[in-house]
Tab-separated table of C-alpha atoms in Angstrom:
chain	number	residue	atom	x	y	z
W	1	UNK	CA	6.816	-5.767	-26.955
W	2	UNK	CA	9.548	-7.465	-24.557
W	3	UNK	CA	12.042	-9.040	-26.653
W	4	UNK	CA	15.049	-10.940	-25.126
W	5	UNK	CA	17.424	-8.587	-25.802
W	6	UNK	CA	15.173	-5.576	-24.994
W	7	UNK	CA	15.782	-3.610	-21.333
W	8	UNK	CA	12.608	-4.995	-19.117
W	9	UNK	CA	11.379	-1.549	-18.172
W	10	UNK	CA	9.638	-1.306	-14.602
W	11	UNK	CA	7.807	1.903	-13.270
W	12	UNK	CA	6.686	2.117	-9.690
W	13	UNK	CA	4.181	4.260	-8.502
W	14	UNK	CA	2.684	5.011	-4.805
W	15	UNK	CA	3.722	6.075	-1.699
W	16	UNK	CA	5.977	5.838	1.426
W	17	UNK	CA	5.535	1.933	0.904
W	18	UNK	CA	6.813	1.736	-2.535
W	19	UNK	CA	9.530	4.656	-1.983
W	20	UNK	CA	11.255	1.762	0.363
W	21	UNK	CA	10.665	3.769	3.454
W	22	UNK	CA	11.666	1.365	6.219
W	23	UNK	CA	14.513	-0.144	4.505
W	24	UNK	CA	17.669	2.234	4.194
W	25	UNK	CA	20.709	0.999	2.170
W	26	UNK	CA	23.770	2.945	1.678
W	27	UNK	CA	21.932	6.255	3.478
W	28	UNK	CA	18.775	6.288	1.535
W	29	UNK	CA	15.209	4.439	1.573
W	30	UNK	CA	15.837	1.435	-0.875
W	31	UNK	CA	12.505	-0.859	-0.497
W	32	UNK	CA	10.920	-4.236	-1.863
W	33	UNK	CA	10.806	-2.687	-5.344
W	34	UNK	CA	14.767	-1.948	-5.917
W	35	UNK	CA	15.128	-5.431	-4.334
W	36	UNK	CA	12.537	-7.382	-7.225
W	37	UNK	CA	14.004	-5.159	-10.150
W	38	UNK	CA	17.291	-7.242	-9.327
W	39	UNK	CA	15.802	-10.394	-9.871
W	40	UNK	CA	13.289	-9.556	-12.869
W	41	UNK	CA	15.433	-9.710	-15.775
W	42	UNK	CA	18.135	-12.890	-16.716
W	43	UNK	CA	21.137	-13.210	-18.122
W	44	UNK	CA	22.144	-10.940	-21.011
W	45	UNK	CA	19.037	-8.404	-20.078
W	46	UNK	CA	18.911	-5.000	-18.362
W	47	UNK	CA	15.908	-3.636	-15.947
W	48	UNK	CA	15.193	0.052	-16.489
W	49	UNK	CA	13.693	0.623	-12.983
W	50	UNK	CA	12.080	4.161	-12.164
W	51	UNK	CA	10.915	4.542	-8.753
W	52	UNK	CA	8.303	7.215	-8.969
W	53	UNK	CA	6.593	6.726	-5.241
W	54	UNK	CA	6.293	9.533	-2.715
W	55	UNK	CA	6.068	9.346	0.691
W	56	UNK	CA	2.610	10.563	1.946
W	57	UNK	CA	1.012	10.379	-1.595
W	58	UNK	CA	-2.694	10.001	-2.278
W	59	UNK	CA	-4.546	8.102	-4.806
W	60	UNK	CA	-4.812	11.683	-6.323
W	61	UNK	CA	-1.100	12.472	-6.505
W	62	UNK	CA	-0.687	9.242	-7.946
W	63	UNK	CA	-3.443	9.918	-10.476
W	64	UNK	CA	-2.411	13.481	-11.550
W	65	UNK	CA	1.356	13.346	-11.465
W	66	UNK	CA	3.240	9.842	-10.895
W	67	UNK	CA	0.409	7.847	-13.959
W	68	UNK	CA	1.267	10.462	-16.711
W	69	UNK	CA	5.262	10.005	-16.089
W	70	UNK	CA	5.009	6.080	-15.999
W	71	UNK	CA	2.971	5.797	-19.106
W	72	UNK	CA	5.414	7.896	-20.719
W	73	UNK	CA	8.011	5.408	-20.305
W	74	UNK	CA	5.745	2.365	-21.501
W	75	UNK	CA	6.705	0.153	-18.695
W	76	UNK	CA	6.865	-3.604	-19.188
W	77	UNK	CA	5.532	-3.908	-15.693
W	78	UNK	CA	3.925	-1.187	-13.473
W	79	UNK	CA	3.135	-1.695	-9.766
W	80	UNK	CA	0.414	0.888	-7.783
W	81	UNK	CA	-0.124	0.491	-4.561
W	82	UNK	CA	-1.853	3.519	-2.867
W	83	UNK	CA	-4.728	3.921	-0.307
W	84	UNK	CA	-3.083	4.202	3.008
W	85	UNK	CA	-3.147	7.661	2.765
W	86	UNK	CA	-6.096	8.229	1.518
W	87	UNK	CA	-7.972	6.434	4.667
W	88	UNK	CA	-6.105	8.470	7.082
W	89	UNK	CA	-7.761	11.862	5.545
W	90	UNK	CA	-10.815	13.466	6.680
W	91	UNK	CA	-11.990	13.793	2.826
W	92	UNK	CA	-12.008	9.941	2.396
W	93	UNK	CA	-14.244	9.256	-0.228
W	94	UNK	CA	-14.032	5.734	-1.381
W	95	UNK	CA	-16.048	6.604	-4.665
W	96	UNK	CA	-13.536	8.994	-5.527
W	97	UNK	CA	-10.595	6.506	-4.848
W	98	UNK	CA	-11.952	4.159	-6.675
W	99	UNK	CA	-12.057	6.393	-10.129
W	100	UNK	CA	-9.015	7.486	-9.665
W	101	UNK	CA	-7.138	3.886	-9.660
W	102	UNK	CA	-9.359	2.566	-12.350
W	103	UNK	CA	-8.255	5.786	-14.291
W	104	UNK	CA	-4.593	4.593	-13.662
W	105	UNK	CA	-5.069	0.708	-14.228
W	106	UNK	CA	-6.797	1.548	-16.907
W	107	UNK	CA	-4.011	4.115	-18.640
W	108	UNK	CA	-1.037	1.609	-17.754
W	109	UNK	CA	-2.759	-1.902	-18.840
W	110	UNK	CA	-3.271	0.345	-22.103
W	111	UNK	CA	0.056	0.971	-22.437
W	112	UNK	CA	0.958	-2.517	-22.421
W	113	UNK	CA	1.943	-2.942	-18.688
W	114	UNK	CA	1.840	-6.133	-16.775
W	115	UNK	CA	0.625	-4.444	-13.769
W	116	UNK	CA	1.447	-5.198	-9.671
W	117	UNK	CA	-1.081	-4.395	-6.782
W	118	UNK	CA	-1.291	-4.970	-3.199
W	119	UNK	CA	-4.081	-4.954	-0.664
W	120	UNK	CA	-3.492	-2.776	2.431
W	121	UNK	CA	-2.756	-3.668	6.241
W	122	UNK	CA	-4.719	-1.840	8.804
W	123	UNK	CA	-3.210	0.894	10.083
W	124	UNK	CA	-5.541	0.725	13.668
W	125	UNK	CA	-4.410	-2.622	13.968
W	126	UNK	CA	-0.720	-1.900	14.001
W	127	UNK	CA	-0.751	0.864	15.557
W	128	UNK	CA	-2.678	-0.633	18.729
W	129	UNK	CA	-5.491	1.903	18.728
W	130	UNK	CA	-8.579	1.728	20.795
W	131	UNK	CA	-11.689	0.146	19.191
W	132	UNK	CA	-13.528	3.283	18.641
W	133	UNK	CA	-10.711	4.953	17.124
W	134	UNK	CA	-9.458	1.784	14.868
W	135	UNK	CA	-12.988	0.725	13.649
W	136	UNK	CA	-13.185	3.438	11.398
W	137	UNK	CA	-9.920	3.164	10.267
W	138	UNK	CA	-10.987	-0.664	9.468
W	139	UNK	CA	-14.030	-0.062	7.691
W	140	UNK	CA	-12.300	2.200	5.308
W	141	UNK	CA	-9.606	-0.056	4.779
W	142	UNK	CA	-11.761	-2.884	4.320
W	143	UNK	CA	-13.476	-0.622	1.506
W	144	UNK	CA	-10.036	0.211	-0.116
W	145	UNK	CA	-9.050	-3.289	-0.595
W	146	UNK	CA	-12.349	-4.176	-1.725
W	147	UNK	CA	-11.768	-1.777	-4.430
W	148	UNK	CA	-8.460	-2.883	-5.046
W	149	UNK	CA	-9.223	-6.601	-5.394
W	150	UNK	CA	-11.874	-6.072	-7.809
W	151	UNK	CA	-9.605	-3.828	-10.327
W	152	UNK	CA	-7.412	-6.164	-10.293
W	153	UNK	CA	-9.146	-8.825	-10.873
W	154	UNK	CA	-10.748	-6.783	-13.921
W	155	UNK	CA	-7.145	-5.758	-15.400
W	156	UNK	CA	-5.349	-9.252	-14.627
W	157	UNK	CA	-2.699	-7.411	-12.270
W	158	UNK	CA	-0.871	-9.789	-10.329
W	159	UNK	CA	-1.890	-8.789	-6.903
W	160	UNK	CA	-0.292	-10.050	-3.132
W	161	UNK	CA	-2.468	-10.176	-0.264
W	162	UNK	CA	-0.476	-8.092	2.536
W	163	UNK	CA	-3.640	-8.124	4.618
W	164	UNK	CA	-3.875	-11.566	5.171
W	165	UNK	CA	-2.449	-12.222	8.938
W	166	UNK	CA	0.919	-14.174	8.090
W	167	UNK	CA	1.872	-10.804	6.911
W	168	UNK	CA	0.255	-8.195	9.840
W	169	UNK	CA	0.883	-10.543	12.671
W	170	UNK	CA	4.614	-11.436	12.237
W	171	UNK	CA	6.206	-8.308	13.962
W	172	UNK	CA	9.372	-8.875	12.620
W	173	UNK	CA	8.685	-7.746	9.245
W	174	UNK	CA	7.504	-3.917	10.250
W	175	UNK	CA	9.901	-1.532	11.200
W	176	UNK	CA	9.246	0.515	14.620
W	177	UNK	CA	6.821	3.015	13.300
W	178	UNK	CA	4.281	-0.020	12.924
W	179	UNK	CA	3.045	1.367	9.291
W	180	UNK	CA	5.892	0.088	7.154
W	181	UNK	CA	7.945	-2.833	6.582
W	182	UNK	CA	11.340	-3.142	7.722
W	183	UNK	CA	14.395	-4.636	5.874
W	184	UNK	CA	12.916	-8.316	6.277
W	185	UNK	CA	9.478	-6.979	5.505
W	186	UNK	CA	10.664	-5.484	1.857
W	187	UNK	CA	12.608	-8.539	1.229
W	188	UNK	CA	9.451	-10.721	1.718
W	189	UNK	CA	7.675	-8.692	-0.290
W	190	UNK	CA	9.657	-8.630	-3.204
W	191	UNK	CA	10.359	-12.197	-2.772
W	192	UNK	CA	6.493	-12.756	-2.918
W	193	UNK	CA	5.901	-10.931	-6.009
W	194	UNK	CA	8.857	-12.286	-7.596
W	195	UNK	CA	7.629	-16.214	-6.739
W	196	UNK	CA	4.200	-14.758	-8.698
W	197	UNK	CA	6.024	-13.145	-11.654
W	198	UNK	CA	8.309	-16.487	-12.115
W	199	UNK	CA	5.008	-18.647	-12.160
W	200	UNK	CA	3.909	-15.952	-15.197
W	201	UNK	CA	7.542	-16.519	-16.860
W	202	UNK	CA	7.991	-12.327	-15.780
W	203	UNK	CA	11.115	-12.819	-13.725
W	204	UNK	CA	13.988	-14.822	-14.750
W	205	UNK	CA	16.751	-13.548	-13.003
W	206	UNK	CA	17.270	-14.776	-8.855
W	207	UNK	CA	15.074	-14.330	-6.361
W	208	UNK	CA	15.660	-11.543	-3.712
W	209	UNK	CA	17.349	-13.164	-0.610
W	210	UNK	CA	14.782	-13.009	2.105
W	211	UNK	CA	17.882	-12.343	5.016
W	212	UNK	CA	18.578	-9.637	6.438
W	213	UNK	CA	21.349	-7.271	6.945
W	214	UNK	CA	19.873	-5.883	10.407
W	215	UNK	CA	18.179	-7.050	13.212
W	216	UNK	CA	14.579	-6.377	13.655
W	217	UNK	CA	14.029	-3.829	15.700
W	218	UNK	CA	13.515	-4.529	19.822
W	219	UNK	CA	11.019	-3.442	21.798
W	220	UNK	CA	12.945	-0.238	23.089
W	221	UNK	CA	13.690	1.017	19.553
W	222	UNK	CA	9.634	0.621	18.973
W	223	UNK	CA	8.648	2.408	22.297
W	224	UNK	CA	11.542	5.146	21.460
W	225	UNK	CA	9.751	5.566	18.243
W	226	UNK	CA	6.782	5.939	19.533
W	227	UNK	CA	7.740	8.759	22.106
W	228	UNK	CA	9.442	10.801	19.621
W	229	UNK	CA	9.225	10.380	15.640
W	230	UNK	CA	5.536	8.930	16.101
W	231	UNK	CA	4.479	11.766	18.707
W	232	UNK	CA	5.321	13.744	15.834
W	233	UNK	CA	3.156	11.651	12.981
W	234	UNK	CA	0.054	12.248	15.667
W	235	UNK	CA	1.036	16.090	15.732
W	236	UNK	CA	1.121	16.248	11.982
W	237	UNK	CA	-2.263	14.557	11.417
W	238	UNK	CA	-3.812	16.448	14.241
W	239	UNK	CA	-4.916	19.307	12.020
W	240	UNK	CA	-6.715	16.484	9.450
W	241	UNK	CA	-7.672	13.057	10.680
W	242	UNK	CA	-7.648	13.278	14.246
W	243	UNK	CA	-10.754	15.811	14.501
W	244	UNK	CA	-12.463	13.667	11.901
W	245	UNK	CA	-11.265	10.382	13.642
W	246	UNK	CA	-12.689	11.499	16.542
W	247	UNK	CA	-15.970	12.332	14.990
W	248	UNK	CA	-16.044	8.686	13.610
W	249	UNK	CA	-15.362	7.304	16.747
W	250	UNK	CA	-17.980	9.779	18.475
W	251	UNK	CA	-20.441	7.791	16.395
W	252	UNK	CA	-19.367	4.334	17.036
W	253	UNK	CA	-19.609	4.978	20.973
W	254	UNK	CA	-22.744	6.471	19.913
W	255	UNK	CA	-24.480	3.611	18.320
W	256	UNK	CA	-23.232	1.307	20.940
W	257	UNK	CA	-25.349	3.283	23.661
W	258	UNK	CA	-28.210	3.269	22.110
W	259	UNK	CA	-28.003	-0.502	21.509
W	260	UNK	CA	-27.222	-0.044	17.773
W	261	UNK	CA	-23.887	-1.377	17.464
W	262	UNK	CA	-21.681	-0.658	14.638
W	263	UNK	CA	-24.786	-2.410	11.969
W	264	UNK	CA	-25.536	0.970	10.573
W	265	UNK	CA	-21.640	2.476	9.963
W	266	UNK	CA	-21.078	-1.084	8.752
W	267	UNK	CA	-24.349	-0.473	6.397
W	268	UNK	CA	-23.084	2.653	5.282
W	269	UNK	CA	-20.078	1.939	4.343
W	270	UNK	CA	-21.641	-0.876	2.140
W	271	UNK	CA	-23.714	1.510	0.285
W	272	UNK	CA	-21.051	3.499	-0.743
W	273	UNK	CA	-18.660	0.262	-1.535
W	274	UNK	CA	-21.707	-0.595	-3.744
W	275	UNK	CA	-21.969	2.729	-5.367
W	276	UNK	CA	-18.046	2.854	-5.926
W	277	UNK	CA	-17.655	-0.504	-7.423
W	278	UNK	CA	-21.008	-0.204	-9.988
W	279	UNK	CA	-19.363	3.376	-11.133
W	280	UNK	CA	-15.949	1.772	-12.015
W	281	UNK	CA	-17.449	-2.209	-12.601
W	282	UNK	CA	-20.277	-1.425	-14.563
W	283	UNK	CA	-21.962	-3.245	-12.114
């Protein structure tokens, strides 16, 4: 139980989004979670902040490695944001994802933590991919977000809707790679979580400043990233995601060519999602 004199323990689980990629301070990634931690405790209370998030983490990594460490800390608050990397892998399985996330959230809930979650923006849309490539990713993202929404509601999590256009359409919030928030975006995420926690009486310190110390990336910086690091990102995914994505794109084009459109593929995804929800929610 959290008393006035006890330190507030905040554990952070997830991937590069929670690690802080896109917001560099003092030569290291800082990110929304560190900014939020600074505004959680009121006068006379300190925060014990542990960030277990690792760039590239999948839901399997969070369940197997991060969650046991977090539970052992007995945190008062625990954020779990994971799923983008799952959607970018050829072996994506919404049923496995749902069971892993349910296990992680359930373990932290049982340990007494208030949960923080967020749904995901669409990577294909953020990267501006052509429709045959973007549509399969969007379909996967919708399934992941449906699971996150359902499990967040079940556990009474503090949930942030990062897939909403207010977040995805404001390019000032995103770094040059178009996949991670920039400093302004991380500050916006921290501020939004702070408001939600304050409404529950769980954030008693000052809200993080929304003002960035660095300007958002210019078009030239974005173009340089796409030509250098962005190319490297595509190459790293070429052995895993790209062949599968091309197969999925081929399915999209085949159904469009025979006049059936995306309906059968949408229906298949909905069936898999329904089974995943039934397996975790008992529906």
